[in-house]
PDB file of C-alpha atoms in Angstrom:
ATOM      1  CA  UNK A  19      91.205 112.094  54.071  1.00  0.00           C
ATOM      2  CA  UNK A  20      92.453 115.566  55.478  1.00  0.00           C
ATOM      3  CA  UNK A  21      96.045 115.198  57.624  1.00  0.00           C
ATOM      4  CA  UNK A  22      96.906 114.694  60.627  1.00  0.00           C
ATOM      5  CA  UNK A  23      98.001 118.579  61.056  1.00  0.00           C
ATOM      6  CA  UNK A  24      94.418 119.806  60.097  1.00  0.00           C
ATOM      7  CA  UNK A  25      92.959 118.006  62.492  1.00  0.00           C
ATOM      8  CA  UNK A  26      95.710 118.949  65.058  1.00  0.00           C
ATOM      9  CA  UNK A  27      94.308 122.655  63.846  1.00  0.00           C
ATOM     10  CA  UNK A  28      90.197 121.584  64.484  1.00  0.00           C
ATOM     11  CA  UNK A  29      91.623 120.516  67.977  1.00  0.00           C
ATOM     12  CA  UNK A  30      92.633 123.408  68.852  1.00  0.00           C
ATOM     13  CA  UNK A  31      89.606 125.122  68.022  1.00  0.00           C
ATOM     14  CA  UNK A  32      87.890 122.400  69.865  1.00  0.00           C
ATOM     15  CA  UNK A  33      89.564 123.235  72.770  1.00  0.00           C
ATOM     16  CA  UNK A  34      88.950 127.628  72.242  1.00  0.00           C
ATOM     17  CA  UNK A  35      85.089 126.093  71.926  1.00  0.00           C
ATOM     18  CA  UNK A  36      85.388 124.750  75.035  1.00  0.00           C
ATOM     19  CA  UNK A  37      86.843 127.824  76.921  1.00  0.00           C
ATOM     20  CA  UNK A  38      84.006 129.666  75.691  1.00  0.00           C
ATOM     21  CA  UNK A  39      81.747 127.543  77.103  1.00  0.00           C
ATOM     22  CA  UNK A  40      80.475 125.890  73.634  1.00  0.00           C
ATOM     23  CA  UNK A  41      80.997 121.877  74.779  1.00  0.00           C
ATOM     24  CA  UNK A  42      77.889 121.303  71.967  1.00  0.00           C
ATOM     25  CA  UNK A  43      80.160 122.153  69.010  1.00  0.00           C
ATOM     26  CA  UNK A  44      83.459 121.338  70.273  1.00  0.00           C
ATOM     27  CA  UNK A  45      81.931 117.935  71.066  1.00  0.00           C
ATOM     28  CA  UNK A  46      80.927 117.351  67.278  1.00  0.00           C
ATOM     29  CA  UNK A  47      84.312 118.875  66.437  1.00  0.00           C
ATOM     30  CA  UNK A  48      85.945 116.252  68.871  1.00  0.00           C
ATOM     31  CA  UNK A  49      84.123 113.475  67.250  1.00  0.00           C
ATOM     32  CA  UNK A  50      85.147 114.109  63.638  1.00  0.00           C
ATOM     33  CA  UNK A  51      88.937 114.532  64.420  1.00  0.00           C
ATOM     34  CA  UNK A  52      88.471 110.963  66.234  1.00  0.00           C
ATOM     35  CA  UNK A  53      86.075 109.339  63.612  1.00  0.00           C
ATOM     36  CA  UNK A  54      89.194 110.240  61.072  1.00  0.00           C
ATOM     37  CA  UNK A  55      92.293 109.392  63.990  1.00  0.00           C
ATOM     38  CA  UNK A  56      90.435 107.462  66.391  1.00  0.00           C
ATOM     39  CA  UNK A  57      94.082 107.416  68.375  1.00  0.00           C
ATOM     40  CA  UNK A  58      94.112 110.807  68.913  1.00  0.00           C
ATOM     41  CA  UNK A  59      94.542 110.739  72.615  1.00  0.00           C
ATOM     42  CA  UNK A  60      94.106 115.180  73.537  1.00  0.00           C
ATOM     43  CA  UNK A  61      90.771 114.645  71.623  1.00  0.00           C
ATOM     44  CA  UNK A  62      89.885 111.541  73.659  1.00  0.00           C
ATOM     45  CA  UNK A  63      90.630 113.731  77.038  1.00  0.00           C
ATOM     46  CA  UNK A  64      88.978 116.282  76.039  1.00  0.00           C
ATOM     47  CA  UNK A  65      85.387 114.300  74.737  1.00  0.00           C
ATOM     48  CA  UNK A  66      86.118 112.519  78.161  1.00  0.00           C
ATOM     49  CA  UNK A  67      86.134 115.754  80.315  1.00  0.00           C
ATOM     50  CA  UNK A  68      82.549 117.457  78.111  1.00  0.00           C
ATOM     51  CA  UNK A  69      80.864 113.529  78.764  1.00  0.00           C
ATOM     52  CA  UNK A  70      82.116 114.471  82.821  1.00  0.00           C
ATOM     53  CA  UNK A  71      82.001 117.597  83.552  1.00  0.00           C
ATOM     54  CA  UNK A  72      78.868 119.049  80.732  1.00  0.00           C
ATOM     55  CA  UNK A  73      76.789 115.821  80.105  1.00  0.00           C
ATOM     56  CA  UNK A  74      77.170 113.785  83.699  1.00  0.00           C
ATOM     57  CA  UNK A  75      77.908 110.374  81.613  1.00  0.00           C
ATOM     58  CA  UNK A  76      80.586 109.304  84.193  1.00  0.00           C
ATOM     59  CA  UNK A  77      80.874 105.819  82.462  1.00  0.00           C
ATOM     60  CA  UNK A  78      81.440 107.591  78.654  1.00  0.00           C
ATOM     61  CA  UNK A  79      83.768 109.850  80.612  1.00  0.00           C
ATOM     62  CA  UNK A  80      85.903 106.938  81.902  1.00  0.00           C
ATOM     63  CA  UNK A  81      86.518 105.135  78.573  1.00  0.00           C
ATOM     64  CA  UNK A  82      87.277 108.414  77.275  1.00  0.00           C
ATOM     65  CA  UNK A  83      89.906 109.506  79.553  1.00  0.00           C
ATOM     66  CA  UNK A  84      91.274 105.907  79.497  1.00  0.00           C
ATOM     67  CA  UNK A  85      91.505 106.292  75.723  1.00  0.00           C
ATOM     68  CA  UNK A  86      93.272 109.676  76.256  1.00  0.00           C
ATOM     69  CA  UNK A  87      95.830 107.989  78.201  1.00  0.00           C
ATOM     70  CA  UNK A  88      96.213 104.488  76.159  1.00  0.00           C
ATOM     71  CA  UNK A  89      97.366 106.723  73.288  1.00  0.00           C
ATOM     72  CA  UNK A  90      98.829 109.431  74.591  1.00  0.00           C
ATOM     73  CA  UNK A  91     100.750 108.526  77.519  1.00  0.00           C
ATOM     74  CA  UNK A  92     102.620 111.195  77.923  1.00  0.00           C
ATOM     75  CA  UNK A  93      99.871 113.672  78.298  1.00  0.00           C
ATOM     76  CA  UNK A  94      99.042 114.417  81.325  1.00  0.00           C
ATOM     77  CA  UNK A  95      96.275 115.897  81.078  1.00  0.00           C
ATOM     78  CA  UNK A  96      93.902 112.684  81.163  1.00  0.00           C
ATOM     79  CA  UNK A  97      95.361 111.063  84.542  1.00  0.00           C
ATOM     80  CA  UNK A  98      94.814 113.940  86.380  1.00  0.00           C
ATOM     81  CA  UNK A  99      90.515 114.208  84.715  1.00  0.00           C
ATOM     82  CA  UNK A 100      90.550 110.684  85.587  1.00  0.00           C
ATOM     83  CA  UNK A 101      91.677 111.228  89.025  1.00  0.00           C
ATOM     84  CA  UNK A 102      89.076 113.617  90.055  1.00  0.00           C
ATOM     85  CA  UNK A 103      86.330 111.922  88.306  1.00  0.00           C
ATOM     86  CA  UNK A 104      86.616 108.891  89.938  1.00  0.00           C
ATOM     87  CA  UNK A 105      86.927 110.633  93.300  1.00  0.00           C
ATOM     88  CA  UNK A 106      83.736 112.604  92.219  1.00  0.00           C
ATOM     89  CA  UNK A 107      81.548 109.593  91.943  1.00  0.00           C
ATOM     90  CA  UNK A 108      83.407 108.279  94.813  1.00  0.00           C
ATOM     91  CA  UNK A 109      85.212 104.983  93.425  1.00  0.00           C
ATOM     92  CA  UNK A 110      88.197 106.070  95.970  1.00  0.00           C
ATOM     93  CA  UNK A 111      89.975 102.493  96.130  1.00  0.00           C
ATOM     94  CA  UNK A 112      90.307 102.637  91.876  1.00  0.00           C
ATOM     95  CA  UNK A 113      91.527 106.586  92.543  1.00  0.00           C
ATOM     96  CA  UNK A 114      94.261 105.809  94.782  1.00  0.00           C
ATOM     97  CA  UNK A 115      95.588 103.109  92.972  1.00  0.00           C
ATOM     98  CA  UNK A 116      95.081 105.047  89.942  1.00  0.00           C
ATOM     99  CA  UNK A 117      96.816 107.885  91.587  1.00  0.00           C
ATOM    100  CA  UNK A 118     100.022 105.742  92.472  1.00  0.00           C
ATOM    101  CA  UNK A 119     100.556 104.291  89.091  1.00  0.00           C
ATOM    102  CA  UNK A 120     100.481 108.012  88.000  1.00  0.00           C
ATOM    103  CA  UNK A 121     102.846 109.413  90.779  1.00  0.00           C
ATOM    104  CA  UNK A 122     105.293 106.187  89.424  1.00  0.00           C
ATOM    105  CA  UNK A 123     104.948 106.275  85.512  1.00  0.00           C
ATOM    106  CA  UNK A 124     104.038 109.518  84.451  1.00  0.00           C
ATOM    107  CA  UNK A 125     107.379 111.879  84.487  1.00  0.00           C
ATOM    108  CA  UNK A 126     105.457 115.201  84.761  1.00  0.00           C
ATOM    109  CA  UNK A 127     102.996 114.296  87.029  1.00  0.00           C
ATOM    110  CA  UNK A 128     101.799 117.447  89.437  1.00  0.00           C
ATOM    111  CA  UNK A 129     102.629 115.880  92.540  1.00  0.00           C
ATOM    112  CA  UNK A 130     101.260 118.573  94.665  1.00  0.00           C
ATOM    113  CA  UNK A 131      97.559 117.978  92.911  1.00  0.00           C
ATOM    114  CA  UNK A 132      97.633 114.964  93.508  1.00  0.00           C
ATOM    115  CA  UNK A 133      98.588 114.973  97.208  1.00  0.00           C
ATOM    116  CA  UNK A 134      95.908 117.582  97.458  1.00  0.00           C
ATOM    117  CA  UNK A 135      93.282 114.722  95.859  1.00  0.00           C
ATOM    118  CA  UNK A 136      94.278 112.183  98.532  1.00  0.00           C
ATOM    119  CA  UNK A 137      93.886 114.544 100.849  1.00  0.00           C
ATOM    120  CA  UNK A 138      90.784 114.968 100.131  1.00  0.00           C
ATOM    121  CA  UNK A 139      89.594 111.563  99.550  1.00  0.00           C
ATOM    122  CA  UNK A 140      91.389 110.927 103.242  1.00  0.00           C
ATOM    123  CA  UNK A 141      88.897 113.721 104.248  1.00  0.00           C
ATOM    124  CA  UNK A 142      85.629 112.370 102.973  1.00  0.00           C
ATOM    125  CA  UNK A 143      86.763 108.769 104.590  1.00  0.00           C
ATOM    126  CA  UNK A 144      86.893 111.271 108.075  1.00  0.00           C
ATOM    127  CA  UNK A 145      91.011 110.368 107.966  1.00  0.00           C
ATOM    128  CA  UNK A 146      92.010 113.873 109.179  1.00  0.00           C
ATOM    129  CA  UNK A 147      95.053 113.140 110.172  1.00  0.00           C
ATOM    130  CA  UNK A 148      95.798 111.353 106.743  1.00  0.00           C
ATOM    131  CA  UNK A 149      94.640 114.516 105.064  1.00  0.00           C
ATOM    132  CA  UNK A 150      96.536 116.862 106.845  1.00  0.00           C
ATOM    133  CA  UNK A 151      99.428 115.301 105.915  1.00  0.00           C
ATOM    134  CA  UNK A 152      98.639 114.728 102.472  1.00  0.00           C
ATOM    135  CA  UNK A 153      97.330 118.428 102.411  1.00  0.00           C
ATOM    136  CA  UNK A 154     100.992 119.668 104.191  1.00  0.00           C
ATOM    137  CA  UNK A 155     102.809 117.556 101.080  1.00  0.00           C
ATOM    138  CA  UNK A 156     100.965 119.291  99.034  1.00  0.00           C
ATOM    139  CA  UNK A 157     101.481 122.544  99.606  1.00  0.00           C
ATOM    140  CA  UNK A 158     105.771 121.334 100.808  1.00  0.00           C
ATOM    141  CA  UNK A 159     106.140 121.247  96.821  1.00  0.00           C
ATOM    142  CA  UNK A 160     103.342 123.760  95.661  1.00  0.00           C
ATOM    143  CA  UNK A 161     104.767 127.037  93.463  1.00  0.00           C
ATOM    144  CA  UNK A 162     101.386 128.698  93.195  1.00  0.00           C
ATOM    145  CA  UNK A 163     100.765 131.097  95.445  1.00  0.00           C
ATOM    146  CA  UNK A 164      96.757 130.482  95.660  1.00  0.00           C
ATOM    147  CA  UNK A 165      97.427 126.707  95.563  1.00  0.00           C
ATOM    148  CA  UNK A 166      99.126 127.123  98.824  1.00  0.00           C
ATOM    149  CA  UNK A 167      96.708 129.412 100.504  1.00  0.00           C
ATOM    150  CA  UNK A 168      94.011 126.795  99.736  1.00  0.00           C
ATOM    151  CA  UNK A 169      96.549 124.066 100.783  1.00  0.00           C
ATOM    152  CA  UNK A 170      96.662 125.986 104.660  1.00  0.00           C
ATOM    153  CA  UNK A 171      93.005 126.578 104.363  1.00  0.00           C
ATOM    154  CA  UNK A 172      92.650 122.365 104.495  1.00  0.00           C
ATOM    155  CA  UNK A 173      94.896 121.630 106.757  1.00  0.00           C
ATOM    156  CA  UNK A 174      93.116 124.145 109.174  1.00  0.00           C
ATOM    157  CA  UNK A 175      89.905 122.860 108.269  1.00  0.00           C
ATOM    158  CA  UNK A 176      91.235 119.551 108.704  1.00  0.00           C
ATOM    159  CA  UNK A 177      92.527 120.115 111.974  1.00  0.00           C
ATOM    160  CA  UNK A 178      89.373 121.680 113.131  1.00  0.00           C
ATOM    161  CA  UNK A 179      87.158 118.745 112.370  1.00  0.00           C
ATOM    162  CA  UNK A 180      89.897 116.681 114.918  1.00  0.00           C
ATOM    163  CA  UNK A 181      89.745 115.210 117.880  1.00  0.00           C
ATOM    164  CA  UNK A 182      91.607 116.539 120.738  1.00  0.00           C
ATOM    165  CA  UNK A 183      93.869 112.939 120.510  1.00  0.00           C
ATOM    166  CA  UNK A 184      94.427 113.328 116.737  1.00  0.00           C
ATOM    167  CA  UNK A 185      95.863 117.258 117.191  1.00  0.00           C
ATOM    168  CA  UNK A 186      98.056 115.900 119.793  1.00  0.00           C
ATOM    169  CA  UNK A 187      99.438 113.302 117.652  1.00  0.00           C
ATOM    170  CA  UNK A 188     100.462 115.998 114.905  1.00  0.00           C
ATOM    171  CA  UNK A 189     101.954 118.054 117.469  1.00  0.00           C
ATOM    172  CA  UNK A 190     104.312 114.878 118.454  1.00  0.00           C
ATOM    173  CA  UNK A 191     105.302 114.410 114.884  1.00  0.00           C
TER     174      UNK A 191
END
């Protein structure tokens, strides 16, 4: 059995694979490191996000990620796949809650992301209000320049889709 650190070593090449747009063998690559350390939790996350994003196999993509996060809980990586995903095939009430576990355990949790994700689930649900709040947290503790700009390119997309009541209302607040 090779160690731990070579496989450490095939993950990272598993990920390269992946930035080059080769899911096919980074997948295979993915599944030997795990059929040797099935705990490896950045493989799980990453075999999550190619059954997600590559192959559409939501479901494989869930246990996955929830793998990724069982054994490597520190990782942050996983909550935030998870979160999107489950928005994506529109399971909003597991999102939310998933997203407020995350926002309470996880110490390096990108609160501005996920602000931005339940502003856009608030969105979809025709909450404008909601999501131009959530959207205006988001970008409150944003650093990245672009994230921002997207951040004001919500809220005024937001506010465009409101009602004439629901613009006065933010305007009292």
């Amino acid at each position: 059995m090779e160690s731990l650190s070579f496989y450490e070593n095939q993950f990272i090449k598993a990920d390269a694979l992946i930035s080059e747009g080769n899911s096919a063998d980074a997948k295979e690559l993915l599944e030997e490191i795990l059929s040797q350390y099935p705990d490896f939790g950045k493989a799980h996350n990453h075999l999550g996000w190619i059954y997600y994003n590559k192959l559409s196999d939501f479901e494989r993509g869930i246990y996955h990620y929830k793998l990724a996060m069982k054994f490597d809980s520190k990782y942050p990586a996983p909550y935030l796949n998870y979160t999107y995903l489950l928005i994506d095939i529109g399971r909003y009430a597991e999102a939310k809650e998933h997203i407020n576990f995350t926002l309470v355990n996880l110490e390096n949790a990108d609160n501005s992301t996920y602000n931005s994700e339940l502003g856009r689930m608030a969105e979809y649900e025709s909450q404008y209000t909601k999501a131009f709040n959530f959207y205006k947290e988001a970008k409150r503790n944003a650093l990245n320049p672009n994230f921002i700009d997207n951040m004001k390119a919500n809220m005024k997309r937001v506010k465009d889709k409101m009602s004439i009541f629901e613009k006065l209302k933010l305007k009292l607040k």
